[in-house]
GROMACS .gro file of C-alpha atoms in nm:
model
  208
    1MET     CA    1   0.420  -6.146   3.641
    2LEU     CA    2   0.693  -6.038   3.401
    3SER     CA    3   0.892  -6.347   3.306
    4ASP     CA    4   1.092  -6.526   3.041
    5ARG     CA    5   0.960  -6.803   2.818
    6LEU     CA    6   1.026  -7.073   3.078
    7TYR     CA    7   0.708  -6.969   3.261
    8CYS     CA    8   0.497  -6.922   2.948
    9THR     CA    9   0.312  -7.251   2.989
   10TRP     CA   10  -0.055  -7.338   2.981
   11ARG     CA   11  -0.055  -7.440   3.347
   12GLU     CA   12   0.134  -7.132   3.470
   13LEU     CA   13  -0.098  -6.894   3.286
   14LEU     CA   14  -0.405  -7.078   3.413
   15ASP     CA   15  -0.284  -7.059   3.773
   16LEU     CA   16  -0.220  -6.686   3.739
   17GLN     CA   17  -0.565  -6.626   3.592
   18LYS     CA   18  -0.725  -6.821   3.876
   19ARG     CA   19  -0.551  -6.596   4.129
   20GLY     CA   20  -0.658  -6.285   3.942
   21ASP     CA   21  -0.299  -6.206   3.843
   22HIS     CA   22  -0.161  -6.128   3.500
   23ALA     CA   23   0.142  -6.232   3.297
   24VAL     CA   24   0.364  -6.089   3.026
   25SER     CA   25   0.607  -6.342   2.884
   26GLN     CA   26   0.781  -6.454   2.567
   27LEU     CA   27   0.622  -6.731   2.363
   28GLN     CA   28   0.796  -7.065   2.398
   29VAL     CA   29   0.988  -7.200   2.098
   30MET     CA   30   0.764  -7.506   2.070
   31ARG     CA   31   0.457  -7.287   2.015
   32LYS     CA   32   0.395  -7.098   1.692
   33ALA     CA   33   0.177  -6.789   1.671
   34ASP     CA   34  -0.057  -6.771   1.371
   35PHE     CA   35  -0.193  -6.417   1.349
   36ARG     CA   36  -0.444  -6.521   1.083
   37LYS     CA   37  -0.642  -6.695   1.356
   38GLY     CA   38  -0.825  -6.575   1.666
   39LYS     CA   39  -0.974  -6.232   1.731
   40ARG     CA   40  -0.767  -5.969   1.554
   41LEU     CA   41  -0.689  -5.659   1.761
   42GLY     CA   42  -0.443  -5.499   1.522
   43LYS     CA   43  -0.133  -5.579   1.321
   44GLY     CA   44   0.057  -5.854   1.501
   45ASP     CA   45  -0.192  -5.849   1.788
   46HIS     CA   46  -0.472  -6.100   1.853
   47ILE     CA   47  -0.659  -6.301   2.116
   48VAL     CA   48  -0.656  -6.679   2.086
   49GLN     CA   49  -0.757  -6.990   2.275
   50TRP     CA   50  -0.487  -7.225   2.395
   51PRO     CA   51  -0.632  -7.577   2.423
   52LYS     CA   52  -0.551  -7.784   2.728
   53PRO     CA   53  -0.246  -8.009   2.673
   54THR     CA   54  -0.318  -8.381   2.667
   55THR     CA   55  -0.078  -8.426   2.958
   56ILE     CA   56   0.059  -8.183   3.214
   57ARG     CA   57   0.361  -8.267   3.424
   58SER     CA   58   0.286  -8.317   3.795
   59VAL     CA   59  -0.090  -8.319   3.731
   60ASP     CA   60  -0.275  -8.648   3.786
   61TRP     CA   61  -0.557  -8.756   3.558
   62PRO     CA   62  -0.855  -8.665   3.785
   63THR     CA   63  -0.713  -8.315   3.833
   64HIS     CA   64  -0.635  -8.284   3.462
   65ARG     CA   65  -0.991  -8.382   3.372
   66ASP     CA   66  -1.134  -8.101   3.589
   67LEU     CA   67  -0.919  -7.831   3.430
   68PRO     CA   68  -1.082  -7.606   3.166
   69ASP     CA   69  -1.057  -7.716   2.803
   70SER     CA   70  -0.878  -7.396   2.706
   71ILE     CA   71  -0.747  -7.061   2.829
   72THR     CA   72  -0.770  -6.722   2.662
   73VAL     CA   73  -0.444  -6.537   2.595
   74ARG     CA   74  -0.323  -6.247   2.387
   75GLU     CA   75  -0.026  -6.274   2.152
   76CYS     CA   76   0.164  -5.964   2.033
   77ARG     CA   77   0.446  -5.943   1.781
   78VAL     CA   78   0.716  -5.719   1.929
   79ILE     CA   79   1.041  -5.573   1.797
   80ILE     CA   80   1.332  -5.580   2.041
   81GLY     CA   81   1.631  -5.356   1.976
   82GLN     CA   82   1.984  -5.402   2.109
   83ALA     CA   83   2.272  -5.162   2.051
   84GLY     CA   84   2.526  -5.311   1.810
   85PHE     CA   85   2.292  -5.585   1.688
   86ARG     CA   86   2.003  -5.621   1.446
   87ASN     CA   87   1.652  -5.578   1.581
   88LYS     CA   88   1.490  -5.902   1.692
   89GLU     CA   89   1.125  -5.994   1.642
   90ILE     CA   90   0.959  -6.200   1.914
   91VAL     CA   91   0.605  -6.290   2.020
   92VAL     CA   92   0.494  -6.180   2.365
   93VAL     CA   93   0.209  -6.361   2.542
   94THR     CA   94  -0.005  -6.185   2.799
   95THR     CA   95  -0.329  -6.222   2.991
   96LEU     CA   96  -0.388  -5.845   2.958
   97LEU     CA   97  -0.661  -5.883   2.698
   98ASP     CA   98  -0.813  -5.534   2.670
   99PRO     CA   99  -0.634  -5.346   2.387
  100LYS     CA  100  -0.780  -5.012   2.496
  101GLU     CA  101  -0.665  -5.040   2.855
  102PHE     CA  102  -0.341  -5.216   2.760
  103PRO     CA  103  -0.230  -5.106   2.410
  104LYS     CA  104   0.015  -5.330   2.230
  105GLU     CA  105   0.286  -5.062   2.253
  106GLU     CA  106   0.258  -5.057   2.634
  107VAL     CA  107   0.273  -5.437   2.654
  108ALA     CA  108   0.584  -5.429   2.434
  109ALA     CA  109   0.745  -5.157   2.646
  110LEU     CA  110   0.677  -5.359   2.961
  111TYR     CA  111   0.841  -5.670   2.818
  112ARG     CA  112   1.143  -5.470   2.702
  113VAL     CA  113   1.208  -5.388   3.069
  114ARG     CA  114   1.260  -5.758   3.139
  115TRP     CA  115   1.456  -5.802   2.817
  116ASN     CA  116   1.694  -5.521   2.914
  117ALA     CA  117   1.747  -5.679   3.256
  118GLU     CA  118   1.850  -6.002   3.083
  119LEU     CA  119   2.089  -5.815   2.855
  120ASP     CA  120   2.241  -5.638   3.155
  121LEU     CA  121   2.310  -5.970   3.328
  122ARG     CA  122   2.458  -6.103   3.004
  123SER     CA  123   2.689  -5.801   2.991
  124VAL     CA  124   2.825  -5.884   3.335
  125LYS     CA  125   2.860  -6.259   3.277
  126THR     CA  126   2.973  -6.265   2.913
  127THR     CA  127   3.111  -5.928   2.802
  128MET     CA  128   3.292  -5.868   3.133
  129GLN     CA  129   3.375  -6.241   3.155
  130MET     CA  130   3.275  -6.272   3.517
  131GLU     CA  131   3.399  -6.601   3.657
  132VAL     CA  132   3.375  -6.669   4.028
  133ARG     CA  133   3.693  -6.855   4.127
  134CYS     CA  134   3.710  -6.806   4.503
  135LYS     CA  135   3.622  -7.090   4.738
  136THR     CA  136   3.477  -6.909   5.038
  137SER     CA  137   3.143  -6.729   5.045
  138GLU     CA  138   3.304  -6.408   5.173
  139LEU     CA  139   3.552  -6.389   4.884
  140VAL     CA  140   3.283  -6.487   4.633
  141ARG     CA  141   3.075  -6.190   4.749
  142LYS     CA  142   3.378  -5.963   4.705
  143GLU     CA  143   3.434  -6.095   4.353
  144ILE     CA  144   3.072  -6.032   4.259
  145TRP     CA  145   3.073  -5.683   4.408
  146THR     CA  146   3.393  -5.600   4.221
  147HIS     CA  147   3.225  -5.687   3.891
  148VAL     CA  148   2.908  -5.499   3.988
  149LEU     CA  149   3.116  -5.191   4.074
  150ALA     CA  150   3.299  -5.207   3.740
  151TYR     CA  151   2.969  -5.259   3.558
  152ASN     CA  152   2.812  -4.956   3.726
  153LEU     CA  153   3.115  -4.740   3.644
  154ILE     CA  154   3.091  -4.836   3.276
  155ARG     CA  155   2.717  -4.766   3.275
  156THR     CA  156   2.781  -4.428   3.439
  157VAL     CA  157   3.024  -4.328   3.165
  158MET     CA  158   2.775  -4.451   2.902
  159ALA     CA  159   2.501  -4.241   3.062
  160GLN     CA  160   2.728  -3.936   3.059
  161ALA     CA  161   2.811  -3.993   2.692
  162ALA     CA  162   2.443  -4.030   2.608
  163SER     CA  163   2.352  -3.714   2.798
  164ARG     CA  164   2.636  -3.511   2.646
  165HIS     CA  165   2.541  -3.611   2.291
  166ALA     CA  166   2.159  -3.623   2.333
  167LEU     CA  167   2.124  -3.998   2.279
  168PRO     CA  168   1.900  -4.258   2.446
  169PRO     CA  169   2.134  -4.456   2.678
  170ARG     CA  170   2.010  -4.791   2.547
  171THR     CA  171   2.134  -4.711   2.195
  172ILE     CA  172   2.496  -4.728   2.313
  173SER     CA  173   2.672  -5.065   2.297
  174PHE     CA  174   2.801  -5.187   2.635
  175LYS     CA  175   3.074  -5.395   2.472
  176GLY     CA  176   3.183  -5.102   2.255
  177ALA     CA  177   3.192  -4.871   2.557
  178MET     CA  178   3.402  -5.117   2.756
  179GLN     CA  179   3.651  -5.159   2.470
  180THR     CA  180   3.677  -4.780   2.430
  181LEU     CA  181   3.743  -4.738   2.803
  182GLU     CA  182   4.019  -4.998   2.785
  183ALA     CA  183   4.176  -4.818   2.486
  184PHE     CA  184   4.171  -4.483   2.670
  185GLN     CA  185   4.302  -4.626   2.999
  186PRO     CA  186   4.669  -4.516   2.948
  187LEU     CA  187   4.553  -4.153   2.916
  188GLY     CA  188   4.447  -4.159   3.280
  189ALA     CA  189   4.806  -4.076   3.377
  190CYS     CA  190   4.801  -3.746   3.183
  191CYS     CA  191   4.798  -3.407   3.348
  192SER     CA  192   4.458  -3.280   3.455
  193GLN     CA  193   4.407  -3.051   3.154
  194LEU     CA  194   4.489  -3.321   2.900
  195ARG     CA  195   4.289  -3.572   3.103
  196ASP     CA  196   3.978  -3.354   3.079
  197GLN     CA  197   4.023  -3.327   2.702
  198ALA     CA  198   4.078  -3.702   2.675
  199TYR     CA  199   3.761  -3.768   2.876
  200GLU     CA  200   3.555  -3.550   2.643
  201ARG     CA  201   3.702  -3.738   2.348
  202LEU     CA  202   3.624  -4.065   2.526
  203LEU     CA  203   3.258  -3.968   2.565
  204ALA     CA  204   3.242  -3.871   2.198
  205TYR     CA  205   3.384  -4.207   2.087
  206ILE     CA  206   3.146  -4.400   2.311
  207ALA     CA  207   2.850  -4.206   2.172
  208THR     CA  208   2.940  -4.284   1.810
   0.00000   0.00000   0.00000
């Protein structure tokens, strides 16, 4: 299960382990990782025991008493990059304990997939300022699809800029690309020859 920190709880991880499933999630704010403790696997990578909480919501005392005293988890320090912002350091928790089968770099890459999905949703809701104002379900769906269409068009232009200038697409700022597109919008009325030149210039600006 690839999830955000909301599901990174002792009980959730225990339930997954009982089912034979695995988790990759961000460490909750209330927990602090101490990489001086536990079984060291590498820099910023160790296996630790999480003791059973004294109380667990929705678990009665007889059930709580029968739960194991601790669970085994792996904590990895991961660097998350976002175009236009400083890199962010977070701790990822996983039940994938074998460092040979699941190297830290692969665990980090897996979590970045979820992180990028969150950033993409944030781009639609915040950067594009998506606000659903319609009252009927049919019109709400049209509003959402309009924003999704605009989002995909911006991402397409970003992908073209990245390809043209040999850049990884994720290194290009979505907000910067959207602002550049807005600035170039009046040039869309130019003749075809000038429009082609303007589009090449647009891709160059987005890539820088």
